[in-house]
PDB file of C-alpha atoms in Angstrom:
ATOM      1  CA  MET D 789      83.779  29.150  28.496  1.00 34.00           C
ATOM      2  CA  THR D 790      84.996  32.487  27.212  1.00 33.00           C
ATOM      3  CA  ALA D 791      83.365  34.468  24.443  1.00 38.00           C
ATOM      4  CA  ALA D 792      86.369  33.755  22.211  1.00 41.00           C
ATOM      5  CA  SER D 793      85.933  30.004  22.629  1.00 42.00           C
ATOM      6  CA  THR D 794      82.504  30.162  21.021  1.00 48.00           C
ATOM      7  CA  GLY D 795      83.780  31.822  17.828  1.00 52.00           C
ATOM      8  CA  PRO D 796      84.046  30.297  14.354  1.00 59.00           C
ATOM      9  CA  GLN D 797      87.524  28.838  14.898  1.00 60.00           C
ATOM     10  CA  HIS D 798      86.377  27.028  18.032  1.00 58.00           C
ATOM     11  CA  LEU D 799      83.413  25.544  16.162  1.00 47.00           C
ATOM     12  CA  GLN D 800      85.638  24.564  13.262  1.00 52.00           C
ATOM     13  CA  ASP D 801      88.090  22.829  15.609  1.00 56.00           C
ATOM     14  CA  ALA D 802      85.236  21.010  17.392  1.00 52.00           C
ATOM     15  CA  PHE D 803      83.775  19.809  14.097  1.00 50.00           C
ATOM     16  CA  GLN D 804      87.207  18.623  12.956  1.00 54.00           C
ATOM     17  CA  LYS D 805      87.533  16.487  16.100  1.00 58.00           C
ATOM     18  CA  ILE D 806      84.078  15.007  15.497  1.00 54.00           C
ATOM     19  CA  TYR D 807      85.014  14.286  11.882  1.00 55.00           C
ATOM     20  CA  GLU D 808      88.286  12.589  12.873  1.00 59.00           C
ATOM     21  CA  SER D 809      86.436  10.446  15.420  1.00 61.00           C
ATOM     22  CA  PHE D 810      83.882   9.558  12.745  1.00 55.00           C
ATOM     23  CA  LEU D 811      86.628   8.321  10.413  1.00 62.00           C
ATOM     24  CA  ASP D 812      87.794   5.941  13.144  1.00 66.00           C
ATOM     25  CA  TYR D 813      84.540   4.015  12.704  1.00 66.00           C
ATOM     26  CA  PHE D 814      85.724   2.790   9.288  1.00 73.00           C
ATOM     27  CA  PRO D 815      88.465   0.226   8.568  1.00 76.00           C
ATOM     28  CA  LYS D 816      91.857   1.803   7.908  1.00 76.00           C
ATOM     29  CA  CYS D 817      92.543  -0.988   5.428  1.00 81.00           C
ATOM     30  CA  LEU D 818      90.665  -4.075   4.279  1.00 89.00           C
ATOM     31  CA  PRO D 819      92.115  -7.561   4.857  1.00 84.00           C
ATOM     32  CA  GLN D 820      93.572  -9.050   1.673  1.00 89.00           C
ATOM     33  CA  GLU D 821      94.071 -12.802   1.381  1.00 90.00           C
ATOM     34  CA  ALA D 822      94.079 -15.365  -1.396  1.00 91.00           C
ATOM     35  CA  GLY D 823      90.411 -16.039  -2.137  1.00 93.00           C
ATOM     36  CA  PHE D 824      89.171 -13.007  -0.187  1.00 96.00           C
ATOM     37  CA  GLN D 825      89.993  -9.604  -1.630  1.00 96.00           C
ATOM     38  CA  PRO D 826      87.563  -6.781  -0.828  1.00 97.00           C
ATOM     39  CA  ALA D 827      87.593  -3.267  -2.241  1.00 97.00           C
ATOM     40  CA  VAL D 828      85.375  -0.311  -1.390  1.00 96.00           C
ATOM     41  CA  HIS D 829      84.174   3.033  -2.704  1.00 95.00           C
ATOM     42  CA  TYR D 830      82.807   5.411  -0.052  1.00 91.00           C
ATOM     43  CA  ARG D 831      81.555   8.881  -0.970  1.00 89.00           C
ATOM     44  CA  PRO D 832      79.486  10.662   1.703  1.00 82.00           C
ATOM     45  CA  LEU D 833      77.041  13.431   0.847  1.00 75.00           C
ATOM     46  CA  GLU D 834      78.267  15.426   3.857  1.00 71.00           C
ATOM     47  CA  SER D 835      81.379  15.175   6.015  1.00 67.00           C
ATOM     48  CA  LEU D 836      79.390  13.085   8.487  1.00 69.00           C
ATOM     49  CA  GLY D 837      77.566  10.661   6.216  1.00 73.00           C
ATOM     50  CA  GLY D 838      74.947   8.057   7.001  1.00 80.00           C
ATOM     51  CA  ASP D 839      76.564   5.023   5.327  1.00 89.00           C
ATOM     52  CA  PHE D 840      78.713   2.490   7.139  1.00 90.00           C
ATOM     53  CA  TYR D 841      80.719  -0.607   6.204  1.00 93.00           C
ATOM     54  CA  ASP D 842      83.053  -2.971   8.003  1.00 93.00           C
ATOM     55  CA  VAL D 843      85.110  -6.092   7.263  1.00 94.00           C
ATOM     56  CA  LEU D 844      86.007  -8.119  10.341  1.00 91.00           C
ATOM     57  CA  ASP D 845      88.579 -10.817  11.065  1.00 90.00           C
ATOM     58  CA  LEU D 846      86.349 -12.638  13.541  1.00 90.00           C
ATOM     59  CA  ARG D 847      88.484 -15.713  14.189  1.00 86.00           C
ATOM     60  CA  PRO D 848      90.756 -17.945  12.073  1.00 88.00           C
ATOM     61  CA  GLY D 849      89.018 -18.750   8.808  1.00 90.00           C
ATOM     62  CA  MET D 850      85.961 -16.575   9.483  1.00 94.00           C
ATOM     63  CA  LYS D 851      85.271 -13.131   8.046  1.00 96.00           C
ATOM     64  CA  GLY D 852      82.395 -10.810   8.878  1.00 95.00           C
ATOM     65  CA  ILE D 853      81.186  -8.275   6.309  1.00 97.00           C
ATOM     66  CA  ALA D 854      78.633  -5.542   6.977  1.00 96.00           C
ATOM     67  CA  ILE D 855      77.115  -2.597   5.165  1.00 97.00           C
ATOM     68  CA  ALA D 856      74.511  -0.261   6.639  1.00 94.00           C
ATOM     69  CA  ASP D 857      72.606   2.902   5.856  1.00 93.00           C
ATOM     70  CA  ILE D 858      71.499   5.125   8.717  1.00 88.00           C
ATOM     71  CA  VAL D 859      68.370   7.221   8.288  1.00 84.00           C
ATOM     72  CA  GLY D 860      69.691  10.803   8.095  1.00 70.00           C
ATOM     73  CA  HIS D 861      73.113  12.455   8.060  1.00 67.00           C
ATOM     74  CA  GLY D 862      75.254  14.598  10.325  1.00 66.00           C
ATOM     75  CA  ALA D 863      76.148  14.205  13.994  1.00 70.00           C
ATOM     76  CA  THR D 864      73.101  12.052  14.859  1.00 74.00           C
ATOM     77  CA  ALA D 865      73.904   9.586  12.073  1.00 74.00           C
ATOM     78  CA  ALA D 866      77.568   9.548  13.131  1.00 75.00           C
ATOM     79  CA  MET D 867      76.566   8.649  16.691  1.00 78.00           C
ATOM     80  CA  MET D 868      74.309   5.888  15.382  1.00 81.00           C
ATOM     81  CA  ILE D 869      77.140   4.520  13.234  1.00 82.00           C
ATOM     82  CA  GLY D 870      79.425   4.428  16.271  1.00 82.00           C
ATOM     83  CA  MET D 871      76.788   2.527  18.218  1.00 84.00           C
ATOM     84  CA  LEU D 872      76.156   0.105  15.365  1.00 88.00           C
ATOM     85  CA  ARG D 873      79.868  -0.590  14.945  1.00 88.00           C
ATOM     86  CA  LEU D 874      80.256  -1.293  18.652  1.00 86.00           C
ATOM     87  CA  LEU D 875      77.262  -3.652  18.708  1.00 91.00           C
ATOM     88  CA  LEU D 876      78.418  -5.521  15.622  1.00 90.00           C
ATOM     89  CA  ARG D 877      81.845  -6.123  17.075  1.00 89.00           C
ATOM     90  CA  MET D 878      80.305  -7.139  20.396  1.00 89.00           C
ATOM     91  CA  TYR D 879      77.852  -9.689  19.009  1.00 92.00           C
ATOM     92  CA  THR D 880      79.681 -11.165  16.006  1.00 90.00           C
ATOM     93  CA  ARG D 881      82.934 -12.334  17.584  1.00 85.00           C
ATOM     94  CA  GLU D 882      81.554 -15.634  18.865  1.00 82.00           C
ATOM     95  CA  ILE D 883      78.063 -15.912  17.352  1.00 88.00           C
ATOM     96  CA  ALA D 884      78.041 -18.107  14.241  1.00 88.00           C
ATOM     97  CA  SER D 885      74.464 -17.261  13.254  1.00 95.00           C
ATOM     98  CA  THR D 886      73.943 -14.086  11.228  1.00 97.00           C
ATOM     99  CA  SER D 887      70.237 -14.005  12.081  1.00 97.00           C
ATOM    100  CA  LEU D 888      70.918 -14.167  15.820  1.00 97.00           C
ATOM    101  CA  ALA D 889      73.681 -11.559  15.645  1.00 96.00           C
ATOM    102  CA  VAL D 890      71.439  -9.151  13.712  1.00 97.00           C
ATOM    103  CA  ALA D 891      68.548  -9.755  16.118  1.00 97.00           C
ATOM    104  CA  LEU D 892      70.764  -8.916  19.104  1.00 95.00           C
ATOM    105  CA  VAL D 893      72.023  -5.753  17.400  1.00 95.00           C
ATOM    106  CA  ASN D 894      68.447  -4.761  16.607  1.00 95.00           C
ATOM    107  CA  ASN D 895      67.231  -5.394  20.156  1.00 94.00           C
ATOM    108  CA  ALA D 896      69.980  -3.173  21.558  1.00 92.00           C
ATOM    109  CA  LEU D 897      69.153  -0.385  19.101  1.00 91.00           C
ATOM    110  CA  VAL D 898      65.452  -0.587  19.977  1.00 91.00           C
ATOM    111  CA  ASP D 899      66.321  -0.320  23.677  1.00 89.00           C
ATOM    112  CA  TYR D 900      69.085   2.257  23.621  1.00 84.00           C
ATOM    113  CA  ALA D 901      69.343   4.196  20.334  1.00 77.00           C
ATOM    114  CA  PRO D 902      68.362   7.857  20.778  1.00 67.00           C
ATOM    115  CA  ASP D 903      65.005   8.812  19.266  1.00 70.00           C
ATOM    116  CA  ARG D 904      64.598   5.246  17.953  1.00 67.00           C
ATOM    117  CA  ASP D 905      66.937   5.945  15.061  1.00 77.00           C
ATOM    118  CA  MET D 906      66.677   3.415  12.233  1.00 87.00           C
ATOM    119  CA  ALA D 907      69.169   1.706   9.944  1.00 92.00           C
ATOM    120  CA  SER D 908      69.149  -0.878   7.199  1.00 96.00           C
ATOM    121  CA  MET D 909      71.969  -3.430   7.148  1.00 97.00           C
ATOM    122  CA  ILE D 910      73.279  -6.621   5.610  1.00 98.00           C
ATOM    123  CA  TYR D 911      75.562  -8.770   7.750  1.00 98.00           C
ATOM    124  CA  ILE D 912      77.475 -11.635   6.130  1.00 98.00           C
ATOM    125  CA  LEU D 913      79.585 -14.408   7.613  1.00 97.00           C
ATOM    126  CA  TYR D 914      82.118 -16.072   5.312  1.00 97.00           C
ATOM    127  CA  ASP D 915      83.564 -19.458   6.295  1.00 96.00           C
ATOM    128  CA  GLN D 916      86.810 -19.676   4.349  1.00 95.00           C
ATOM    129  CA  LYS D 917      87.420 -23.357   5.107  1.00 94.00           C
ATOM    130  CA  ASN D 918      84.008 -24.575   3.974  1.00 95.00           C
ATOM    131  CA  ARG D 919      83.710 -21.885   1.272  1.00 96.00           C
ATOM    132  CA  SER D 920      80.234 -21.036   2.532  1.00 97.00           C
ATOM    133  CA  LEU D 921      78.516 -17.702   3.027  1.00 97.00           C
ATOM    134  CA  THR D 922      75.549 -16.991   5.299  1.00 98.00           C
ATOM    135  CA  TYR D 923      73.800 -13.632   5.508  1.00 98.00           C
ATOM    136  CA  THR D 924      70.937 -11.677   7.028  1.00 98.00           C
ATOM    137  CA  ASN D 925      69.402  -8.660   5.345  1.00 98.00           C
ATOM    138  CA  ALA D 926      67.703  -6.184   7.694  1.00 98.00           C
ATOM    139  CA  GLY D 927      65.662  -4.013   5.335  1.00 97.00           C
ATOM    140  CA  HIS D 928      68.641  -3.140   3.113  1.00 97.00           C
ATOM    141  CA  PRO D 929      68.792  -3.049  -0.707  1.00 97.00           C
ATOM    142  CA  ALA D 930      69.432  -6.654  -1.693  1.00 97.00           C
ATOM    143  CA  GLY D 931      73.117  -7.430  -1.969  1.00 97.00           C
ATOM    144  CA  LEU D 932      74.198  -9.292  -5.085  1.00 98.00           C
ATOM    145  CA  TYR D 933      76.209 -12.479  -5.508  1.00 98.00           C
ATOM    146  CA  TYR D 934      77.853 -12.885  -8.904  1.00 97.00           C
ATOM    147  CA  ARG D 935      78.532 -16.421 -10.114  1.00 97.00           C
ATOM    148  CA  ALA D 936      81.390 -16.262 -12.572  1.00 95.00           C
ATOM    149  CA  ALA D 937      80.651 -19.652 -14.148  1.00 95.00           C
ATOM    150  CA  SER D 938      77.141 -18.645 -15.253  1.00 95.00           C
ATOM    151  CA  ARG D 939      77.684 -14.852 -15.272  1.00 93.00           C
ATOM    152  CA  SER D 940      74.498 -14.533 -13.234  1.00 94.00           C
ATOM    153  CA  LEU D 941      73.443 -12.434 -10.237  1.00 95.00           C
ATOM    154  CA  GLN D 942      71.672 -13.742  -7.152  1.00 96.00           C
ATOM    155  CA  ALA D 943      69.883 -11.282  -4.850  1.00 97.00           C
ATOM    156  CA  LEU D 944      70.567 -11.550  -1.102  1.00 98.00           C
ATOM    157  CA  GLU D 945      67.091 -10.908   0.291  1.00 97.00           C
ATOM    158  CA  GLU D 946      66.616 -13.244   3.271  1.00 98.00           C
ATOM    159  CA  GLY D 947      66.350 -11.472   6.613  1.00 98.00           C
ATOM    160  CA  GLY D 948      63.688  -9.191   8.013  1.00 97.00           C
ATOM    161  CA  ALA D 949      62.786  -5.679   9.077  1.00 97.00           C
ATOM    162  CA  ILE D 950      64.896  -2.556   9.248  1.00 95.00           C
ATOM    163  CA  LEU D 951      66.874  -2.110  12.482  1.00 95.00           C
ATOM    164  CA  GLY D 952      65.750   0.012  15.393  1.00 91.00           C
ATOM    165  CA  VAL D 953      61.948  -0.197  15.089  1.00 92.00           C
ATOM    166  CA  ASP D 954      60.664  -3.344  16.819  1.00 93.00           C
ATOM    167  CA  LYS D 955      62.144  -6.447  18.380  1.00 94.00           C
ATOM    168  CA  VAL D 956      61.684  -9.141  15.737  1.00 96.00           C
ATOM    169  CA  ASN D 957      63.216 -12.406  14.580  1.00 97.00           C
ATOM    170  CA  TYR D 958      65.342 -12.596  11.443  1.00 98.00           C
ATOM    171  CA  ASP D 959      65.942 -15.249   8.792  1.00 98.00           C
ATOM    172  CA  GLU D 960      69.210 -16.020   7.088  1.00 97.00           C
ATOM    173  CA  GLY D 961      70.254 -17.181   3.658  1.00 98.00           C
ATOM    174  CA  ALA D 962      73.173 -19.350   2.625  1.00 98.00           C
ATOM    175  CA  LEU D 963      75.168 -20.135  -0.499  1.00 97.00           C
ATOM    176  CA  MET D 964      78.391 -21.801  -1.551  1.00 97.00           C
ATOM    177  CA  VAL D 965      81.317 -19.795  -2.867  1.00 97.00           C
ATOM    178  CA  SER D 966      83.362 -20.631  -5.969  1.00 97.00           C
ATOM    179  CA  THR D 967      86.650 -19.167  -7.131  1.00 97.00           C
ATOM    180  CA  GLY D 968      86.086 -16.140  -9.358  1.00 96.00           C
ATOM    181  CA  ASP D 969      82.738 -15.223  -7.801  1.00 98.00           C
ATOM    182  CA  LYS D 970      81.992 -11.775  -6.378  1.00 98.00           C
ATOM    183  CA  LEU D 971      79.951 -10.294  -3.542  1.00 98.00           C
ATOM    184  CA  ILE D 972      78.487  -6.848  -4.213  1.00 98.00           C
ATOM    185  CA  LEU D 973      77.079  -4.733  -1.377  1.00 98.00           C
ATOM    186  CA  TYR D 974      75.852  -1.178  -1.852  1.00 97.00           C
ATOM    187  CA  THR D 975      73.626   1.526  -0.391  1.00 96.00           C
ATOM    188  CA  ASP D 976      70.521   3.061  -1.920  1.00 93.00           C
ATOM    189  CA  GLY D 977      72.236   6.193  -3.218  1.00 92.00           C
ATOM    190  CA  TRP D 978      73.170   4.160  -6.307  1.00 95.00           C
ATOM    191  CA  LEU D 979      69.515   3.267  -6.908  1.00 95.00           C
ATOM    192  CA  GLU D 980      67.762   6.540  -6.116  1.00 90.00           C
ATOM    193  CA  THR D 981      69.935   9.068  -7.956  1.00 91.00           C
ATOM    194  CA  SER D 982      68.423  10.684 -11.045  1.00 89.00           C
ATOM    195  CA  ASN D 983      70.012  12.789 -13.784  1.00 93.00           C
ATOM    196  CA  ALA D 984      68.903  16.098 -15.296  1.00 91.00           C
ATOM    197  CA  GLU D 985      66.234  14.300 -17.342  1.00 92.00           C
ATOM    198  CA  GLY D 986      64.803  12.598 -14.253  1.00 91.00           C
ATOM    199  CA  ALA D 987      65.973   9.093 -15.207  1.00 95.00           C
ATOM    200  CA  LEU D 988      67.304   6.809 -12.452  1.00 96.00           C
ATOM    201  CA  PHE D 989      70.791   5.323 -12.623  1.00 95.00           C
ATOM    202  CA  ASP D 990      70.477   1.705 -13.827  1.00 95.00           C
ATOM    203  CA  PHE D 991      72.806   0.182 -11.260  1.00 96.00           C
ATOM    204  CA  LYS D 992      72.561  -3.488 -12.245  1.00 94.00           C
ATOM    205  CA  ALA D 993      72.752  -2.863 -15.988  1.00 95.00           C
ATOM    206  CA  GLU D 994      75.887  -0.747 -15.598  1.00 96.00           C
ATOM    207  CA  LEU D 995      77.433  -3.141 -13.081  1.00 96.00           C
ATOM    208  CA  LEU D 996      77.023  -6.460 -14.902  1.00 95.00           C
ATOM    209  CA  PRO D 997      79.513  -5.852 -17.770  1.00 95.00           C
ATOM    210  CA  LEU D 998      82.160  -4.813 -15.228  1.00 97.00           C
ATOM    211  CA  LEU D 999      82.043  -7.925 -13.055  1.00 96.00           C
ATOM    212  CA  SER D1000      84.626  -9.878 -15.036  1.00 94.00           C
ATOM    213  CA  GLN D1001      87.228  -7.374 -13.820  1.00 96.00           C
ATOM    214  CA  PRO D1002      88.963  -7.388 -10.394  1.00 97.00           C
ATOM    215  CA  ALA D1003      87.034  -5.598  -7.656  1.00 97.00           C
ATOM    216  CA  PRO D1004      89.026  -2.308  -7.732  1.00 97.00           C
ATOM    217  CA  ALA D1005      88.633  -1.991 -11.514  1.00 97.00           C
ATOM    218  CA  CYS D1006      84.958  -2.937 -11.277  1.00 97.00           C
ATOM    219  CA  ILE D1007      84.369  -0.190  -8.719  1.00 97.00           C
ATOM    220  CA  ALA D1008      86.338   2.376 -10.729  1.00 97.00           C
ATOM    221  CA  GLY D1009      84.364   1.530 -13.852  1.00 97.00           C
ATOM    222  CA  LEU D1010      81.009   1.878 -12.118  1.00 97.00           C
ATOM    223  CA  GLN D1011      82.086   5.144 -10.504  1.00 96.00           C
ATOM    224  CA  ALA D1012      83.011   6.508 -13.944  1.00 96.00           C
ATOM    225  CA  CYS D1013      79.616   5.436 -15.335  1.00 96.00           C
ATOM    226  CA  PHE D1014      77.856   7.101 -12.420  1.00 96.00           C
ATOM    227  CA  ASP D1015      79.784  10.362 -12.734  1.00 94.00           C
ATOM    228  CA  GLY D1016      79.043  10.445 -16.455  1.00 95.00           C
ATOM    229  CA  PHE D1017      75.372   9.845 -15.715  1.00 95.00           C
ATOM    230  CA  LEU D1018      75.275  12.781 -13.282  1.00 92.00           C
ATOM    231  CA  ALA D1019      77.103  15.023 -15.753  1.00 91.00           C
ATOM    232  CA  GLY D1020      78.196  17.427 -13.030  1.00 88.00           C
ATOM    233  CA  LEU D1021      75.045  17.375 -10.910  1.00 90.00           C
ATOM    234  CA  PRO D1022      75.684  17.256  -7.150  1.00 88.00           C
ATOM    235  CA  LEU D1023      75.156  14.119  -5.097  1.00 84.00           C
ATOM    236  CA  THR D1024      71.822  13.753  -3.321  1.00 82.00           C
ATOM    237  CA  ASP D1025      72.776  10.840  -1.037  1.00 84.00           C
ATOM    238  CA  ASP D1026      75.766   8.936   0.311  1.00 87.00           C
ATOM    239  CA  LEU D1027      77.336   6.306  -1.953  1.00 91.00           C
ATOM    240  CA  THR D1028      78.982   3.134  -0.701  1.00 95.00           C
ATOM    241  CA  LEU D1029      79.967   0.114  -2.800  1.00 97.00           C
ATOM    242  CA  LEU D1030      81.792  -2.886  -1.356  1.00 98.00           C
ATOM    243  CA  VAL D1031      82.932  -5.640  -3.723  1.00 98.00           C
ATOM    244  CA  VAL D1032      84.675  -8.853  -2.631  1.00 98.00           C
ATOM    245  CA  ASP D1033      86.610 -11.094  -5.022  1.00 98.00           C
ATOM    246  CA  PHE D1034      86.586 -14.769  -4.011  1.00 96.00           C
TER     247      PHE D1034
END
């Protein structure tokens, strides 16, 4: 390696390659079908953020949906996201149990993740034929299921511990899906951000009036509320919001 190769341009080029590889971990586009229309808002705190999401066509009539939050940011978090993505795609293709798939992902992270890095995650399996949804929550902020008929929210809390700490068993929850319902998955940046007065953003209160709109409009409306709440203050954490219209 020459002295010139260690200069600022070389470092900038190296970081750009890392950043481009990092972007490959995320879906280029989300599958859109009648009765399954996801939309996402992803805003990292740094170029290499610690949030991750994925929507998978597992097999005919089956969709996998995941959202995760890695502890930390930067290159270490990016490496952990790459590992998590690989494990998810390895274990969810044929496994019909969300609790078993999450347990296998967790076991691999406990065994092989560098420095025992941790992550929270929700993994969801949607059976389009039976209109059923099963999920496992591994220490993540509870996802929300919006029932259009009653205009009510159900928290998705069943699961277990955060990933990457100990080898444990996980539970799973289940519910039936109706036309017009929504699935809302998010990371804790929405819950832990405060404004200049020290007040926390009231995520659920701001979200609920927007849920009668299609997912993209719902996300845009919440983003506008959040930006108004910050009033120009910088972000303090990554933000990810994934909404699915059924």
